């Protein structure tokens, strides 16, 4: 099976942030062990041509993105990493399990999703996994049901958690909590030196740019170039420096 990095091209103004995230992916995923595939919308006719009908029926961006993610993982297996993820060190924990288990790496941030279960943001799995196959079936059955992105996001993740059962391994290698036990949020990225629980042992952190765009206080960073971002004397800039040094 292969390992892949997932991204959907769109016309947003955070291109430099995304490019830096991709730089961290390429740096830490050793080419002798991993094949990094940056997936754009243009690749889908080649990768999953059998799903073309369902992709055309998907009305919501969340429906589209999640269907692509689960369809590709089901067919090829690998590691799905969103475009706004910073890899901090050698991602040894992210390799798919050889026992057929689904691997998760974070707990849902309840500030963004109303479900205390496991996050399906970053996933690792071998191809033709039964859990992932059920997710594809669920999405096909509900392609025209979810028009509200918030409802969809909660429903899909809740279904994911409901079918995990004992076919699941959790590796807590995502940066998630500060030492005050509060979940990392967008504002954390704009602190100087936030105290993160077990920071040195963590392998990645999710920026969640879709949520960042909703906060006008911080959205100026979305228009910065790479040099400007790396020069930030804030946690966000320091994360990229730590990863890319």
Backbone as JSON, one array per atom type, in Angstrom:
{
  "sequence": "XXXXXXXXXXXXXXXXXXXXXXXXXXXXXXXXXXXXXXXXXXXXXXXXXXXXXXXXXXXXXXXXXXXXXXXXXXXXXXXXXXXXXXXXXXXXXXXXXXXXXXXXXXXXXXXXXXXXXXXXXXXXXXXXXXXXXXXXXXXXXXXXXXXXXXXXXXXXXXXXXXXXXXXXXXXXXXXXXXXXXXXXXXXXXXXXXXXXXXXXXXXXXXXXXXXXXXXXXXXXXXXXXXXXXXXXXXXXXXXXXXXXX",
  "N": [[0.83, -1.19, 0.0], [0.29, 2.36, -0.29], [1.4, 5.53, 1.12], [-0.25, 8.56, 1.71], [-0.55, 12.13, 1.24], [-3.1, 14.33, 1.75], [-4.76, 16.85, -0.08], [-6.95, 19.44, -1.11], [-7.22, 21.51, -3.82], [-8.02, 24.97, -3.69], [-9.4, 28.3, -3.99], [-8.1, 30.06, -1.89], [-6.64, 32.36, 0.48], [-4.45, 31.5, 1.89], [-2.1, 30.44, 0.94], [0.69, 30.44, 1.43], [0.94, 29.54, 4.07], [-0.09, 26.94, 3.78], [1.8, 25.95, 1.96], [4.11, 25.95, 3.56], [3.34, 24.05, 5.46], [3.26, 21.79, 3.8], [5.96, 21.68, 3.19], [6.95, 20.8, 5.66], [5.9, 18.26, 5.75], [7.22, 17.0, 3.58], [9.84, 17.14, 4.49], [9.96, 15.45, 6.77], [8.84, 12.98, 6.15], [10.4, 10.32, 5.26], [11.8, 9.56, 2.17], [12.58, 7.02, 1.47], [10.95, 5.39, 2.85], [8.36, 6.33, 2.63], [5.9, 7.34, 0.24], [5.07, 10.39, -0.78], [2.13, 11.85, -1.67], [0.64, 14.53, -3.04], [-2.53, 15.48, -3.19], [-4.74, 16.79, -5.5], [-7.76, 18.26, -6.81], [-7.66, 17.71, -9.49], [-6.5, 15.24, -9.68], [-8.35, 13.29, -9.17], [-9.9, 11.96, -11.12], [-8.13, 10.14, -12.06], [-7.26, 8.74, -9.79], [-9.6, 7.82, -8.37], [-11.62, 7.0, -10.37], [-13.92, 5.48, -10.46], [-15.6, 6.6, -8.65], [-16.68, 8.88, -9.67], [-19.36, 9.61, -10.28], [-20.52, 9.88, -7.73], [-18.99, 11.92, -6.64], [-19.77, 14.05, -8.22], [-22.32, 14.38, -7.31], [-22.03, 15.33, -4.78], [-22.79, 17.99, -2.72], [-22.0, 19.71, -0.65], [-18.95, 21.24, 0.51], [-17.73, 19.89, 2.67], [-18.87, 17.35, 2.45], [-17.8, 16.57, -0.01], [-14.97, 16.68, 0.47], [-14.65, 14.81, 2.6], [-15.66, 12.51, 1.42], [-13.81, 12.09, -0.65], [-11.5, 11.68, 0.91], [-12.1, 9.28, 2.4], [-12.71, 7.5, 0.33], [-10.29, 7.31, -1.08], [-8.57, 6.36, 0.94], [-9.78, 3.91, 1.43], [-9.38, 2.56, -1.0], [-6.58, 2.67, -1.5], [-5.23, 2.76, 0.94], [-2.99, 3.99, 3.56], [-1.66, 7.07, 4.9], [-3.6, 9.71, 5.81], [-3.28, 13.1, 5.64], [-4.29, 16.29, 6.35], [-4.02, 19.43, 4.53], [-3.31, 21.52, 6.19], [-1.55, 20.81, 8.25], [1.15, 20.62, 10.47], [4.05, 18.83, 10.47], [6.11, 17.82, 13.02], [8.3, 16.25, 13.71], [10.08, 13.15, 13.09], [7.64, 11.06, 11.89], [7.0, 8.49, 13.19], [4.96, 7.12, 14.45], [2.81, 7.24, 12.8], [2.69, 5.37, 10.79], [0.8, 2.9, 9.02], [-1.02, 0.34, 10.75], [-0.08, -3.07, 10.88], [-1.89, -4.94, 11.51], [-4.39, -4.52, 10.6], [-5.84, -2.6, 11.87], [-7.52, 0.58, 12.39], [-5.82, 3.6, 12.73], [-5.86, 6.32, 14.95], [-5.12, 9.69, 16.06], [-5.7, 11.91, 17.59], [-7.92, 13.61, 19.88], [-11.24, 14.82, 19.52], [-11.6, 18.33, 19.25], [-13.69, 19.96, 21.2], [-14.47, 22.54, 20.97], [-14.74, 22.99, 18.34], [-16.12, 20.87, 17.24], [-18.95, 19.05, 18.05], [-18.58, 16.62, 19.71], [-17.14, 14.25, 21.71], [-15.45, 12.26, 20.88], [-12.97, 10.34, 18.99], [-10.78, 12.04, 16.75], [-11.11, 12.18, 13.22], [-9.47, 13.47, 11.57], [-6.69, 13.19, 10.92], [-5.67, 10.15, 9.68], [-4.63, 6.71, 9.65], [-4.18, 3.76, 7.85], [-4.49, 0.45, 6.47], [-5.12, -0.6, 3.06], [-8.47, -1.33, 1.84], [-9.78, -1.54, 4.27], [-12.24, -2.51, 6.62], [-13.69, -0.77, 8.32], [-13.18, 1.73, 7.15], [-14.31, 1.24, 4.68], [-17.0, 1.04, 5.41], [-17.42, 3.69, 6.09], [-17.28, 4.92, 3.57], [-19.56, 3.81, 2.39], [-21.52, 4.89, 4.05], [-21.26, 7.62, 3.49], [-21.92, 7.67, 0.75], [-24.59, 6.92, 0.94], [-25.63, 9.15, 2.11], [-25.11, 11.4, 0.6], [-26.75, 13.4, -0.51], [-28.07, 14.3, 1.65], [-26.83, 15.88, 3.6], [-26.74, 19.19, 3.84], [-26.05, 21.25, 5.43], [-23.02, 22.31, 6.62], [-21.97, 22.21, 9.25], [-23.68, 20.43, 10.61], [-23.23, 18.17, 9.07], [-20.47, 17.7, 9.53], [-20.39, 17.02, 12.24], [-22.08, 14.77, 12.25], [-20.81, 12.87, 10.56], [-18.36, 12.41, 11.89], [-19.35, 11.41, 14.31], [-20.56, 9.07, 13.43], [-18.3, 7.71, 12.51], [-16.94, 7.3, 14.96], [-18.81, 5.64, 16.16], [-18.57, 3.2, 14.89], [-16.02, 2.31, 15.24], [-15.22, 0.52, 17.33], [-13.44, -2.33, 18.46], [-11.58, -2.32, 16.51], [-9.33, -0.6, 16.35], [-6.64, 1.62, 16.98], [-5.19, 3.95, 19.12], [-2.92, 6.54, 18.99], [-1.49, 8.94, 20.81], [-0.17, 11.35, 19.56], [-0.49, 13.86, 18.62], [-0.27, 17.4, 19.02], [-2.29, 18.7, 21.43], [-3.27, 19.69, 23.93], [-2.88, 22.32, 26.33], [-0.94, 23.06, 29.31], [-2.77, 23.83, 31.19], [-4.83, 22.22, 30.76], [-6.59, 23.02, 28.81], [-7.92, 22.88, 25.53], [-5.82, 23.22, 22.68], [-6.15, 26.13, 20.74], [-7.08, 28.43, 18.05], [-6.14, 30.88, 18.99], [-3.97, 30.1, 20.48], [-1.89, 29.81, 18.71], [-1.01, 32.35, 18.37], [0.2, 33.13, 20.64], [3.15, 33.77, 22.65], [4.88, 31.88, 24.07], [3.34, 29.32, 24.64], [2.49, 26.78, 27.0], [2.67, 23.5, 26.28], [1.32, 20.29, 26.74], [3.54, 17.63, 27.07], [5.06, 18.41, 24.81], [7.53, 17.98, 23.41], [7.41, 15.33, 22.67], [5.5, 15.1, 20.76], [4.26, 14.57, 17.42], [2.92, 15.97, 15.43], [0.91, 18.9, 14.62], [-2.28, 20.32, 14.2], [-3.4, 23.02, 12.26], [-5.92, 23.91, 11.53], [-7.12, 25.71, 9.55], [-9.54, 26.5, 8.42], [-11.09, 27.28, 10.56], [-9.53, 29.32, 11.54], [-9.84, 31.32, 9.66], [-12.23, 32.41, 10.38], [-11.76, 34.12, 12.42], [-11.2, 37.34, 12.61], [-9.33, 38.75, 13.98], [-6.98, 37.37, 13.76], [-6.64, 36.74, 11.1], [-4.89, 38.06, 9.44], [-2.51, 36.75, 9.08], [-2.97, 34.92, 7.11], [-2.46, 36.11, 4.73], [0.21, 36.47, 4.57], [3.59, 35.99, 3.32], [5.96, 33.24, 2.96], [8.43, 33.93, 4.19], [7.7, 36.0, 5.9], [5.98, 34.65, 7.65], [7.7, 32.79, 8.84], [9.23, 34.55, 10.21], [7.73, 35.41, 12.31], [7.4, 36.25, 15.68], [5.99, 34.47, 17.29], [4.06, 31.66, 18.5], [3.17, 30.21, 16.26], [5.03, 30.85, 14.17], [7.32, 29.83, 15.41], [6.76, 27.12, 15.51], [7.01, 26.28, 12.82], [9.72, 26.9, 12.4], [10.91, 25.14, 14.25], [10.19, 22.69, 13.12], [11.37, 22.76, 10.55], [14.07, 23.25, 10.82]],
  "CA": [[0.0, 0.0, 0.0], [1.04, 3.61, -0.31], [1.04, 6.54, 2.11], [-0.52, 9.76, 0.93], [-0.88, 13.4, 1.88], [-4.27, 14.8, 1.05], [-5.05, 18.28, -0.16], [-7.83, 19.82, -2.21], [-6.92, 22.88, -4.24], [-9.11, 25.93, -3.74], [-8.95, 29.68, -4.12], [-8.04, 30.7, -0.59], [-5.47, 33.24, 0.54], [-3.48, 30.99, 2.86], [-1.23, 29.58, 0.15], [2.01, 30.33, 2.03], [0.81, 28.66, 5.23], [-0.22, 25.58, 3.27], [3.09, 25.57, 1.37], [5.01, 25.63, 4.67], [2.91, 22.76, 6.0], [3.73, 20.76, 2.87], [7.42, 21.58, 3.39], [7.22, 19.96, 6.85], [5.56, 16.89, 5.34], [8.3, 16.48, 2.73], [11.06, 17.02, 5.28], [9.96, 14.4, 7.78], [8.45, 11.67, 5.62], [11.57, 9.79, 4.58], [11.43, 9.08, 0.84], [12.87, 5.59, 1.36], [9.88, 4.67, 3.55], [7.05, 6.87, 2.3], [5.64, 8.05, -1.0], [4.2, 11.52, -0.48], [1.29, 12.2, -2.8], [-0.16, 15.72, -2.79], [-3.71, 15.23, -4.0], [-5.59, 17.92, -5.87], [-9.0, 17.87, -7.47], [-7.33, 17.24, -10.83], [-6.03, 13.86, -9.61], [-9.4, 12.35, -8.76], [-10.33, 11.12, -12.24], [-7.13, 9.07, -12.19], [-7.18, 7.95, -8.55], [-10.87, 7.15, -8.05], [-12.58, 7.25, -11.46], [-15.16, 4.75, -10.18], [-16.42, 7.41, -7.75], [-16.99, 10.15, -10.33], [-20.78, 9.92, -10.14], [-20.8, 10.32, -6.37], [-18.35, 13.22, -6.45], [-20.6, 15.05, -8.9], [-23.54, 14.56, -6.52], [-21.7, 15.96, -3.5], [-23.15, 19.4, -2.77], [-21.28, 20.45, 0.38], [-17.49, 21.04, 0.53], [-17.41, 18.86, 3.66], [-19.23, 16.07, 1.85], [-16.82, 16.3, -1.06], [-13.67, 16.41, 1.07], [-14.66, 13.57, 3.35], [-15.83, 11.39, 0.5], [-12.5, 11.88, -1.28], [-10.59, 11.11, 1.92], [-12.41, 7.89, 2.72], [-12.63, 6.68, -0.88], [-8.88, 7.07, -1.38], [-8.03, 5.48, 1.98], [-10.34, 2.57, 1.23], [-8.8, 1.94, -2.19], [-5.12, 2.59, -1.48], [-4.63, 2.75, 2.27], [-1.96, 4.98, 3.76], [-1.82, 8.09, 5.93], [-4.26, 10.92, 5.31], [-2.89, 14.28, 6.4], [-4.81, 17.52, 5.74], [-3.04, 20.39, 4.03], [-2.95, 22.5, 7.22], [-0.91, 20.07, 9.33], [2.6, 20.78, 10.61], [4.76, 17.67, 11.0], [7.14, 18.39, 13.88], [9.45, 15.36, 13.84], [9.9, 11.87, 12.42], [6.29, 10.59, 12.24], [7.08, 7.02, 13.27], [3.71, 6.56, 14.96], [1.75, 7.38, 11.82], [2.67, 4.25, 9.83], [-0.38, 2.05, 9.19], [-0.89, -0.9, 11.52], [-0.04, -4.29, 10.06], [-2.92, -5.85, 12.02], [-5.69, -4.16, 10.04], [-6.52, -1.62, 12.71], [-7.52, 1.99, 12.06], [-5.06, 4.4, 13.69], [-6.19, 7.72, 15.14], [-4.01, 10.37, 16.74], [-6.15, 13.07, 18.36], [-9.28, 13.66, 20.38], [-11.94, 15.97, 18.96], [-11.63, 19.6, 19.94], [-15.13, 20.21, 21.32], [-14.74, 23.92, 20.58], [-14.99, 22.99, 16.9], [-17.0, 19.77, 16.86], [-19.74, 18.66, 19.22], [-18.45, 15.17, 19.9], [-15.91, 14.01, 22.48], [-14.79, 11.05, 20.41], [-11.68, 10.45, 18.31], [-10.76, 12.83, 15.53], [-10.76, 11.49, 11.97], [-8.76, 14.46, 10.77], [-5.52, 12.46, 10.43], [-5.93, 8.72, 9.81], [-3.65, 5.79, 9.08], [-4.89, 2.5, 7.69], [-4.18, -0.33, 5.28], [-6.2, -0.53, 2.07], [-9.63, -2.22, 1.94], [-10.16, -1.69, 5.66], [-13.69, -2.62, 6.74], [-14.23, 0.44, 8.92], [-13.12, 2.78, 6.14], [-15.31, 0.87, 3.69], [-18.31, 1.43, 5.95], [-17.52, 5.14, 6.0], [-17.6, 5.24, 2.18], [-20.96, 3.44, 2.2], [-22.31, 5.87, 4.79], [-21.23, 8.88, 2.74], [-22.7, 7.48, -0.47], [-26.01, 6.88, 1.3], [-26.05, 10.45, 2.64], [-24.53, 12.48, -0.2], [-27.7, 14.48, -0.74], [-28.76, 14.58, 2.91], [-26.15, 16.91, 4.37], [-26.57, 20.49, 3.19], [-25.44, 22.13, 6.44], [-21.68, 21.8, 6.86], [-21.77, 21.92, 10.68], [-24.4, 19.19, 10.9], [-22.52, 17.08, 8.39], [-19.19, 17.44, 10.18], [-20.66, 16.3, 13.47], [-22.69, 13.47, 11.97], [-19.83, 11.94, 10.0], [-17.43, 12.01, 12.93], [-20.07, 10.57, 15.26], [-20.7, 7.73, 12.83], [-16.96, 7.14, 12.55], [-16.7, 6.82, 16.32], [-19.76, 4.59, 16.52], [-18.23, 1.91, 14.26], [-14.61, 1.95, 15.47], [-15.17, -0.69, 18.13], [-12.11, -2.81, 18.85], [-10.72, -2.3, 15.31], [-8.85, 0.76, 16.47], [-5.48, 1.93, 17.82], [-5.02, 5.39, 19.28], [-1.57, 7.01, 19.33], [-1.68, 10.34, 21.18], [1.05, 12.05, 19.13], [-0.84, 15.2, 18.15], [-0.32, 18.47, 20.03], [-3.72, 18.94, 21.65], [-3.65, 20.37, 25.17], [-1.94, 23.11, 27.09], [-0.76, 22.53, 30.67], [-3.96, 24.14, 31.98], [-5.81, 21.24, 30.28], [-7.45, 23.58, 27.78], [-7.56, 22.43, 24.18], [-5.16, 24.21, 21.82], [-7.1, 26.82, 19.87], [-6.44, 29.36, 17.12], [-5.43, 31.92, 19.74], [-2.71, 29.53, 20.97], [-0.87, 30.02, 17.69], [-0.57, 33.74, 18.41], [0.88, 33.38, 21.9], [4.61, 33.74, 22.53], [5.42, 30.59, 24.51], [2.33, 28.53, 25.36], [2.99, 25.52, 27.56], [1.94, 22.39, 25.68], [1.58, 19.03, 27.42], [4.42, 16.66, 26.37], [5.3, 18.98, 23.49], [8.69, 17.4, 22.73], [7.11, 13.97, 22.2], [4.43, 15.14, 19.77], [4.73, 14.44, 16.04], [2.29, 16.93, 14.52], [-0.11, 19.79, 15.14], [-3.22, 20.77, 13.16], [-3.67, 24.45, 12.34], [-7.36, 24.12, 11.34], [-7.21, 27.02, 8.89], [-10.94, 26.88, 8.16], [-11.56, 28.0, 11.75], [-8.73, 30.53, 11.67], [-10.4, 32.34, 8.78], [-13.4, 32.99, 11.01], [-11.33, 35.06, 13.45], [-10.58, 38.47, 11.92], [-8.2, 39.21, 14.8], [-5.78, 36.63, 13.39], [-6.61, 36.32, 9.7], [-3.83, 38.75, 8.7], [-1.42, 35.81, 8.79], [-3.32, 34.18, 5.92], [-1.98, 36.84, 3.56], [1.66, 36.6, 4.67], [4.41, 35.06, 2.55], [6.7, 32.3, 3.79], [9.45, 34.62, 4.98], [7.01, 36.74, 6.96], [5.46, 33.69, 8.63], [8.85, 32.24, 9.57], [9.78, 35.61, 11.05], [6.81, 35.74, 13.4], [7.86, 35.94, 17.04], [4.81, 33.88, 17.9], [4.12, 30.2, 18.52], [3.0, 29.72, 14.9], [6.32, 30.92, 13.49], [8.27, 28.95, 16.08], [6.45, 25.74, 15.12], [7.63, 26.02, 11.52], [11.17, 26.91, 12.6], [11.25, 23.88, 14.94], [10.03, 21.58, 12.18], [12.18, 22.85, 9.34], [15.5, 23.51, 11.09]],
  "C": [[0.87, 1.24, 0.0], [0.61, 4.5, 0.84], [0.81, 7.83, 1.35], [-0.82, 10.96, 1.81], [-2.0, 14.03, 1.1], [-4.45, 16.3, 1.06], [-6.0, 18.52, -1.31], [-7.55, 21.26, -2.58], [-8.18, 23.75, -4.17], [-8.54, 27.33, -3.73], [-9.0, 30.4, -2.79], [-6.72, 31.45, -0.51], [-4.46, 32.78, 1.58], [-2.43, 30.12, 2.18], [0.15, 29.41, 0.79], [2.0, 29.44, 3.26], [0.72, 27.2, 4.79], [1.11, 25.09, 2.69], [4.1, 25.21, 2.46], [4.63, 24.31, 5.32], [3.39, 21.61, 5.11], [5.24, 20.59, 2.98], [7.75, 20.7, 4.58], [6.91, 18.5, 6.56], [6.75, 16.28, 4.58], [9.59, 16.28, 3.52], [11.08, 15.76, 6.14], [9.5, 13.03, 7.3], [9.57, 11.17, 4.71], [11.18, 9.14, 3.26], [11.73, 7.6, 0.64], [11.77, 4.75, 2.01], [8.49, 5.09, 3.11], [7.04, 7.45, 0.89], [4.64, 9.15, -0.69], [3.44, 11.9, -1.74], [0.42, 13.39, -2.41], [-1.36, 15.67, -3.74], [-4.48, 16.52, -4.25], [-6.83, 17.38, -6.57], [-8.73, 17.28, -8.85], [-6.9, 15.77, -10.84], [-7.15, 12.84, -9.48], [-9.89, 11.46, -9.89], [-9.38, 9.95, -12.45], [-7.16, 8.15, -10.97], [-8.46, 7.17, -8.27], [-11.91, 7.42, -9.13], [-13.93, 6.57, -11.22], [-16.11, 5.54, -9.27], [-16.89, 8.71, -8.39], [-18.45, 10.56, -10.14], [-21.09, 10.49, -8.77], [-20.17, 11.68, -6.08], [-19.17, 14.33, -7.08], [-21.87, 15.35, -8.11], [-23.28, 15.29, -5.21], [-21.93, 17.46, -3.58], [-22.33, 20.25, -1.8], [-19.79, 20.21, 0.26], [-17.06, 19.97, 1.52], [-17.73, 17.47, 3.13], [-18.17, 15.66, 0.86], [-15.48, 15.88, -0.45], [-13.65, 15.07, 1.78], [-14.85, 12.35, 2.45], [-14.51, 11.07, -0.2], [-11.54, 11.18, -0.31], [-10.86, 9.62, 2.14], [-12.34, 6.97, 1.5], [-11.18, 6.34, -1.22], [-8.25, 6.14, -0.34], [-8.53, 4.05, 1.81], [-9.64, 1.84, 0.08], [-7.3, 1.7, -2.06], [-4.51, 2.38, -0.1], [-3.63, 3.88, 2.4], [-2.25, 5.9, 4.92], [-2.47, 9.31, 5.29], [-3.91, 12.08, 6.22], [-3.44, 15.51, 5.69], [-3.71, 18.52, 5.43], [-2.58, 21.39, 5.08], [-2.37, 21.83, 8.47], [0.59, 20.31, 9.32], [3.17, 19.49, 11.21], [5.98, 18.19, 11.75], [8.41, 17.55, 13.96], [9.15, 14.08, 13.07], [8.57, 11.23, 12.83], [6.2, 9.07, 12.33], [5.76, 6.39, 13.69], [2.61, 6.52, 13.9], [1.68, 6.23, 10.83], [1.46, 3.35, 10.08], [-0.07, 0.77, 9.96], [-0.89, -2.1, 10.58], [-1.1, -5.3, 10.49], [-4.32, -5.49, 11.53], [-6.46, -3.15, 10.86], [-6.5, -0.23, 12.08], [-6.72, 2.72, 13.13], [-5.61, 5.82, 13.72], [-5.13, 8.35, 16.03], [-4.42, 11.56, 17.6], [-7.58, 12.86, 18.83], [-9.96, 14.9, 19.8], [-11.82, 17.19, 19.87], [-13.1, 20.03, 20.01], [-15.48, 21.68, 21.09], [-15.13, 24.01, 19.11], [-15.97, 21.92, 16.46], [-17.66, 19.2, 18.1], [-19.74, 17.15, 19.41], [-17.12, 14.9, 20.59], [-15.14, 12.77, 22.02], [-13.44, 11.31, 19.77], [-11.82, 11.28, 17.04], [-10.43, 11.94, 14.33], [-10.06, 12.43, 11.01], [-7.51, 13.87, 10.12], [-5.77, 10.98, 10.71], [-4.84, 7.91, 9.14], [-4.27, 4.41, 9.02], [-4.36, 1.76, 6.46], [-5.38, -0.29, 4.33], [-7.27, -1.59, 2.36], [-10.01, -2.51, 3.39], [-11.69, -1.66, 5.79], [-14.33, -1.37, 7.33], [-14.28, 1.57, 7.89], [-14.14, 2.51, 5.03], [-16.72, 1.24, 4.13], [-18.52, 2.94, 5.89], [-17.88, 5.57, 4.57], [-19.08, 4.94, 1.91], [-21.89, 4.45, 2.86], [-22.39, 7.19, 4.02], [-22.04, 8.79, 1.45], [-24.19, 7.55, -0.17], [-26.54, 8.25, 1.72], [-25.55, 11.64, 1.84], [-25.48, 13.66, -0.35], [-28.45, 14.89, 0.52], [-28.18, 15.79, 3.61], [-25.96, 18.19, 3.54], [-25.9, 21.48, 4.13], [-24.1, 21.55, 6.85], [-21.47, 21.42, 8.32], [-22.44, 20.61, 11.05], [-23.66, 18.0, 10.3], [-21.26, 16.69, 9.15], [-19.39, 16.65, 11.46], [-21.17, 14.9, 13.19], [-21.69, 12.46, 11.47], [-18.85, 11.48, 11.07], [-18.1, 11.12, 13.98], [-20.25, 9.16, 14.72], [-19.36, 7.0, 12.84], [-16.66, 6.54, 13.93], [-17.6, 5.65, 16.69], [-19.38, 3.23, 15.96], [-16.78, 1.48, 14.51], [-14.48, 0.64, 16.24], [-13.76, -1.06, 18.56], [-11.16, -2.88, 17.65], [-9.96, -0.97, 15.24], [-7.65, 0.84, 17.4], [-5.36, 3.43, 17.91], [-3.6, 5.7, 19.74], [-1.66, 8.52, 19.59], [-0.43, 11.15, 20.86], [0.76, 13.41, 18.51], [-0.74, 16.18, 19.32], [-1.78, 18.85, 20.22], [-4.03, 19.85, 22.84], [-2.5, 21.19, 25.74], [-1.91, 22.6, 28.53], [-1.92, 22.9, 31.6], [-5.14, 23.26, 31.58], [-6.84, 21.83, 29.3], [-6.96, 23.13, 26.41], [-6.84, 23.57, 23.45], [-6.19, 24.81, 20.88], [-6.34, 27.72, 18.9], [-5.63, 30.41, 17.86], [-4.09, 31.42, 20.28], [-1.58, 29.83, 19.99], [-0.29, 31.44, 17.74], [-0.06, 34.15, 19.79], [2.38, 33.34, 21.67], [5.18, 32.37, 22.88], [4.37, 29.81, 25.3], [2.93, 27.22, 25.85], [2.09, 24.38, 27.1], [2.31, 21.1, 26.41], [2.41, 18.11, 26.53], [4.8, 17.13, 24.96], [6.43, 18.28, 22.74], [8.43, 16.0, 22.18], [6.09, 13.96, 21.06], [5.0, 15.18, 18.35], [4.07, 15.42, 15.07], [1.31, 17.81, 15.28], [-0.98, 20.26, 13.98], [-3.53, 22.24, 13.35], [-5.16, 24.77, 12.22], [-7.63, 25.51, 10.74], [-8.64, 27.45, 8.61], [-11.51, 27.65, 9.34], [-10.8, 29.31, 11.91], [-9.32, 31.67, 10.83], [-11.62, 33.04, 9.37], [-13.04, 34.04, 12.06], [-10.55, 36.2, 12.8], [-9.38, 39.01, 12.68], [-6.9, 38.59, 14.32], [-5.63, 36.4, 11.89], [-5.56, 37.05, 8.86], [-2.72, 37.79, 8.28], [-1.7, 35.02, 7.51], [-2.78, 34.83, 4.65], [-0.46, 37.01, 3.57], [2.36, 35.63, 3.72], [5.22, 34.19, 3.5], [7.68, 33.0, 4.73], [8.82, 35.36, 6.15], [6.5, 35.81, 8.05], [6.6, 33.14, 9.48], [9.47, 33.29, 10.51], [8.89, 36.02, 12.2], [7.41, 35.35, 14.75], [6.68, 35.45, 17.86], [4.91, 32.36, 17.79], [4.02, 29.62, 17.11], [4.32, 29.72, 14.14], [7.32, 29.96, 14.08], [8.03, 27.48, 15.75], [7.12, 25.39, 13.8], [9.16, 25.99, 11.63], [11.63, 25.6, 13.23], [11.21, 22.71, 13.96], [11.06, 21.58, 11.08], [13.67, 23.06, 9.57], [16.34, 22.29, 10.79]]
}
